[in-house]
Coordinates of C-alpha atoms in Angstrom, one line a residue:
Chain N
X124 CA 3.7 -43.1 -30.3
X125 CA 0.7 -40.8 -30.6
X126 CA -1.0 -42.7 -27.8
X127 CA 1.8 -42.4 -25.3
X128 CA 2.0 -38.6 -26.0
X129 CA -1.7 -38.2 -25.3
X130 CA -1.2 -40.2 -22.0
X131 CA 1.6 -38.0 -20.9
X132 CA -0.3 -34.8 -21.7
X133 CA -3.3 -36.0 -19.7
X134 CA -1.1 -36.7 -16.7
X135 CA 0.5 -33.2 -16.8
X136 CA -2.9 -31.5 -16.9
X137 CA -4.2 -33.4 -13.9
X138 CA -3.2 -30.7 -11.4
X139 CA -5.3 -30.0 -8.3
X140 CA -5.3 -26.3 -9.1
X141 CA -8.0 -24.9 -11.6
X142 CA -6.7 -23.1 -14.7
X143 CA -5.8 -19.4 -14.1
X144 CA -7.6 -16.5 -15.8
X145 CA -6.4 -15.4 -19.1
X146 CA -2.8 -14.1 -18.9
X147 CA -3.1 -10.9 -20.9
X148 CA -5.9 -9.7 -18.6
X149 CA -3.6 -9.6 -15.6
X150 CA -0.9 -7.7 -17.5
X151 CA -3.5 -5.1 -18.6
X152 CA -4.9 -4.9 -15.1
X153 CA -1.3 -4.2 -13.7
X154 CA -0.8 -1.5 -16.3
X155 CA -4.1 0.2 -15.6
X156 CA -3.6 -0.1 -11.8
X157 CA -0.2 1.6 -12.0
X158 CA -1.9 4.4 -13.9
X159 CA -4.2 4.8 -10.9
X160 CA -7.3 2.8 -11.7
X161 CA -9.2 1.8 -8.5
X162 CA -11.3 -0.6 -10.5
X163 CA -8.3 -2.4 -11.9
X164 CA -6.7 -2.5 -8.4
X165 CA -9.8 -4.3 -6.9
X166 CA -9.9 -6.7 -9.8
X167 CA -6.2 -7.5 -9.6
X168 CA -6.5 -8.1 -5.8
X169 CA -9.2 -10.6 -6.4
X170 CA -7.4 -12.4 -9.0
X171 CA -4.1 -12.6 -7.0
X172 CA -5.9 -13.5 -3.8
X173 CA -7.9 -16.3 -5.4
X174 CA -4.8 -17.8 -7.1
X175 CA -2.8 -17.5 -3.8
X176 CA -5.5 -19.2 -1.8
X177 CA -5.9 -22.0 -4.3
X178 CA -2.1 -22.6 -4.5
X179 CA -1.6 -22.3 -0.7
X180 CA -4.4 -24.9 -0.1
X181 CA -2.9 -27.2 -2.6
X182 CA 0.6 -26.9 -1.2
X183 CA -0.6 -27.5 2.3
X184 CA -2.6 -30.5 1.3
X185 CA 0.4 -32.1 -0.3
X186 CA 2.6 -31.3 2.7
X187 CA 2.5 -33.9 5.5
X188 CA 1.3 -32.3 8.6
X189 CA 0.5 -29.2 6.6
X190 CA 2.4 -26.8 8.9
X191 CA 5.3 -25.5 6.9
X192 CA 5.0 -23.5 3.8
X193 CA 7.4 -21.4 1.8
X194 CA 5.4 -18.4 1.0
X195 CA 7.8 -17.1 -1.6
X196 CA 7.4 -20.3 -3.6
X197 CA 3.7 -19.9 -3.6
X198 CA 3.9 -16.3 -4.7
X199 CA 6.3 -17.3 -7.4
X200 CA 4.0 -19.9 -8.7
X201 CA 1.1 -17.5 -8.7
X202 CA 3.1 -15.1 -10.7
X203 CA 4.0 -17.8 -13.3
X204 CA 0.4 -18.8 -13.5
X205 CA -1.1 -15.3 -13.8
X206 CA 1.4 -13.5 -16.0
X207 CA 3.0 -14.2 -19.3
X208 CA 6.6 -14.6 -18.9
X209 CA 7.6 -12.5 -21.9
X210 CA 7.1 -8.8 -22.1
X211 CA 6.6 -8.1 -18.4
X212 CA 8.8 -5.3 -17.2
X213 CA 10.7 -5.8 -13.9
X214 CA 8.7 -2.8 -12.6
X215 CA 5.4 -4.6 -13.3
X216 CA 6.8 -7.8 -11.7
X217 CA 7.8 -5.8 -8.7
X218 CA 4.3 -4.4 -8.3
X219 CA 2.7 -7.7 -8.8
X220 CA 4.8 -9.1 -6.0
X221 CA 4.1 -6.1 -3.8
X222 CA 0.4 -6.9 -4.0
X223 CA 0.9 -10.6 -3.5
X224 CA 2.9 -10.0 -0.4
X225 CA 0.0 -8.5 1.5
X226 CA -2.3 -11.3 0.2
X227 CA 0.1 -14.0 1.1
X228 CA 0.4 -12.7 4.7
X229 CA -3.4 -12.8 5.0
X230 CA -3.7 -16.3 3.5
X231 CA -1.1 -17.6 6.0
X232 CA -2.7 -15.8 9.0
X233 CA -6.1 -17.2 8.1
X234 CA -4.7 -20.6 7.8
X235 CA -2.8 -20.5 11.1
X236 CA -6.0 -19.2 12.9
X237 CA -8.2 -21.9 11.4
X238 CA -5.8 -24.5 12.3
X239 CA -5.5 -23.3 15.8
X240 CA -9.3 -23.1 16.2
X241 CA -9.6 -26.7 14.9
X242 CA -7.1 -27.9 17.3
X243 CA -8.3 -26.0 20.3
X244 CA -10.3 -29.0 21.6
X245 CA -7.6 -31.5 20.9
X246 CA -4.9 -29.8 23.0
X247 CA -2.5 -26.9 22.8
X248 CA -2.0 -25.4 19.4
X249 CA 1.4 -25.8 17.7
X250 CA 2.5 -22.7 16.0
X251 CA 2.2 -22.6 12.2
X252 CA 5.6 -21.9 10.9
X253 CA 6.8 -20.7 7.5
X254 CA 10.2 -20.6 6.0
X255 CA 11.7 -17.8 4.0
X256 CA 13.6 -17.9 0.8
X257 CA 16.3 -20.7 1.4
X258 CA 19.7 -19.1 1.6
X259 CA 22.6 -21.2 0.2
X260 CA 24.6 -20.2 3.2
X261 CA 22.4 -21.5 5.9
X262 CA 19.0 -23.3 6.4
X263 CA 16.0 -21.0 6.3
X264 CA 14.5 -19.9 9.6
X265 CA 11.1 -21.1 10.7
X266 CA 9.0 -18.3 11.9
X267 CA 5.7 -18.4 13.8
X268 CA 3.3 -16.7 11.4
X269 CA 0.9 -15.3 14.0
X270 CA 3.7 -14.0 16.2
X271 CA 5.2 -12.2 13.2
X272 CA 1.8 -10.9 12.1
X273 CA 1.1 -9.4 15.5
X274 CA 4.5 -7.8 15.7
X275 CA 4.2 -6.5 12.1
X276 CA 0.8 -5.0 12.9
X277 CA 2.4 -3.1 15.9
X278 CA 5.3 -1.9 13.8
X279 CA 2.8 -0.5 11.2
X280 CA 1.5 1.8 13.9
X281 CA 5.0 3.1 14.5
X282 CA 6.3 3.0 11.0
X283 CA 4.0 1.8 8.2
X284 CA 6.7 1.8 5.6
X285 CA 8.9 -0.5 7.6
X286 CA 6.1 -2.9 8.0
X287 CA 5.5 -2.8 4.3
X288 CA 9.1 -3.5 3.6
X289 CA 9.2 -6.5 5.9
X290 CA 5.9 -7.8 4.3
X291 CA 7.3 -7.5 0.8
X292 CA 10.6 -9.1 1.7
X293 CA 9.4 -11.8 3.9
X294 CA 6.2 -12.9 2.4
X295 CA 7.0 -12.5 -1.3
X296 CA 10.8 -12.4 -1.4
X297 CA 11.2 -9.0 -3.2
X298 CA 14.7 -7.7 -3.6
X299 CA 15.9 -4.3 -2.3
X300 CA 15.6 -2.8 -5.8
X301 CA 12.0 -4.2 -6.3
X302 CA 10.9 -2.8 -3.0
X303 CA 12.4 0.5 -3.8
X304 CA 10.5 0.6 -7.1
X305 CA 7.2 -0.3 -5.4
X306 CA 7.6 2.3 -2.7
X307 CA 9.3 4.9 -4.9
X308 CA 12.1 5.4 -2.4
X309 CA 15.9 4.9 -2.7
X310 CA 17.3 1.4 -2.4
X311 CA 19.6 2.7 0.4
X312 CA 16.5 3.7 2.4
X313 CA 15.0 0.2 1.9
X314 CA 18.2 -1.4 3.3
X315 CA 18.3 0.9 6.3
X316 CA 14.6 0.3 7.1
X317 CA 14.9 -3.4 6.7
X318 CA 17.9 -3.7 9.0
X319 CA 16.3 -1.6 11.8
X320 CA 12.8 -3.2 11.3
X321 CA 14.3 -6.6 12.0
X322 CA 15.8 -5.3 15.2
X323 CA 12.5 -3.8 16.3
X324 CA 10.6 -7.1 15.4
X325 CA 13.1 -9.3 17.2
X326 CA 12.7 -7.5 20.5
X327 CA 9.0 -7.3 20.0
X328 CA 8.7 -11.0 19.3
X329 CA 10.9 -11.8 22.3
X330 CA 8.5 -9.8 24.5
X331 CA 11.2 -7.3 25.4
Chain Q
X650 CA 7.9 3.5 22.6
X651 CA 6.2 6.2 20.5
X652 CA 6.5 6.6 16.8
X653 CA 8.6 9.8 17.3
X654 CA 11.1 8.0 19.4
X655 CA 11.4 5.1 17.0
X656 CA 11.8 7.5 14.1
X657 CA 14.9 8.9 15.8
X658 CA 16.1 5.6 17.1
X659 CA 16.1 3.9 13.7
X660 CA 18.3 6.6 12.2
X661 CA 20.9 6.2 15.0
X662 CA 20.6 2.4 14.6
X663 CA 21.1 2.3 10.9
X664 CA 24.1 4.6 11.1
X665 CA 25.5 2.5 14.0
X666 CA 25.3 -0.6 11.8
X667 CA 27.8 1.0 9.4
X668 CA 30.4 0.9 12.1
X669 CA 32.2 -2.4 12.8
X670 CA 30.4 -4.5 15.4
X671 CA 33.0 -4.1 18.2
X672 CA 32.8 -0.2 17.8
X673 CA 29.1 0.2 17.8
X674 CA 28.4 0.8 21.4
X675 CA 31.1 3.4 21.7
X676 CA 29.9 5.0 18.5
X677 CA 26.4 5.3 19.9
X678 CA 27.6 6.7 23.3
X679 CA 29.6 9.3 21.3
X680 CA 26.9 10.3 18.8
X681 CA 23.7 10.0 20.8
X682 CA 23.5 12.8 23.4
X683 CA 19.9 12.0 24.5
X684 CA 20.2 9.6 27.4
X685 CA 16.8 8.0 26.9
X686 CA 17.3 7.5 23.2
X687 CA 20.8 6.2 23.8
X688 CA 19.4 3.6 26.3
X689 CA 16.9 2.4 23.7
X690 CA 19.3 2.3 20.9
X691 CA 21.8 0.3 22.9
X692 CA 19.1 -2.1 24.0
X693 CA 18.3 -2.8 20.3
X694 CA 22.0 -3.2 19.4
X695 CA 22.6 -5.7 22.1
X696 CA 19.9 -7.9 20.7
X697 CA 21.0 -7.5 17.1
X698 CA 21.0 -10.7 15.2
X699 CA 22.0 -10.3 11.6
X700 CA 20.3 -13.6 10.6
X701 CA 17.0 -12.9 12.2
X702 CA 14.3 -13.1 9.4
X703 CA 17.1 -13.0 6.9
X704 CA 15.9 -15.0 4.0
X705 CA 18.1 -14.4 1.0
X706 CA 21.5 -13.4 -0.2
X707 CA 20.7 -10.0 -1.7
X708 CA 20.0 -8.6 1.7
X709 CA 23.1 -9.9 3.3
X710 CA 24.9 -6.7 2.4
X711 CA 22.0 -4.8 4.0
X712 CA 24.3 -2.5 5.9
X713 CA 27.5 -3.2 4.0
X714 CA 29.3 -4.0 7.3
X715 CA 31.1 -7.0 5.9
X716 CA 32.9 -4.9 3.2
X717 CA 36.1 -3.5 4.5
X718 CA 37.0 0.0 3.5
X719 CA 38.9 0.2 0.2
X720 CA 42.2 1.0 1.7
X721 CA 42.0 -2.2 3.9
X722 CA 41.4 -4.3 0.8
X723 CA 44.7 -3.2 -0.7
X724 CA 46.7 -4.6 2.2

């Protein structure tokens, strides 16, 4: 009995991802960052970035072909790994996901660029696509990461807040209320900005 | 398009989305006096795809257009 338990435990711990930093550190960093600490911000970014990159690499290795990734799943796993699940306010959760969204976008863009560079000699590059949060109503869209990234960068010049909203919604799956909390604006404003940002991005990505 | 034009266009667009789809164009023509702005807004409206980049349920009510007015619900 004791032996079989030990065996099971050994299997469970054999994950390809190294253990995360101590949980309570991240909670404290989040609290300090929200009070305006630059130092905490930098430290937090580094932790989140490191965790997302490790997780994304591990996901992509496991995936056949390594092209499709659900960013919100990666961000959720990073959150679970980095933060204790009890005693975290929804506001802190929202701010964590707000940071993670920006990081996740970079991770995916870097991956797509590396992949295109590696394939350049072998033939035309296939777009690296990602899927959003699956909706029960319909299958999730697959979106070309680099095309979305370019369009979002252009949108940021026109309307930085709209670009941030799309980033948080698309790359980390934040809800209207969470985005409203992170940006300190009304949920109704988030909804309006999201709806019209999508219109702008669609035309931009179609080259219209 | 410059940031100033987009800032005006997105307000008209968000308001137009509150109107039932079939009435949107007429609504824009009625409420948008500036011909250049109106042309831009109509171009965006014609390309509107509710499902584009749509990833979750909680945003499906983004513009509350699927909810009929309260008086219609009573019928």
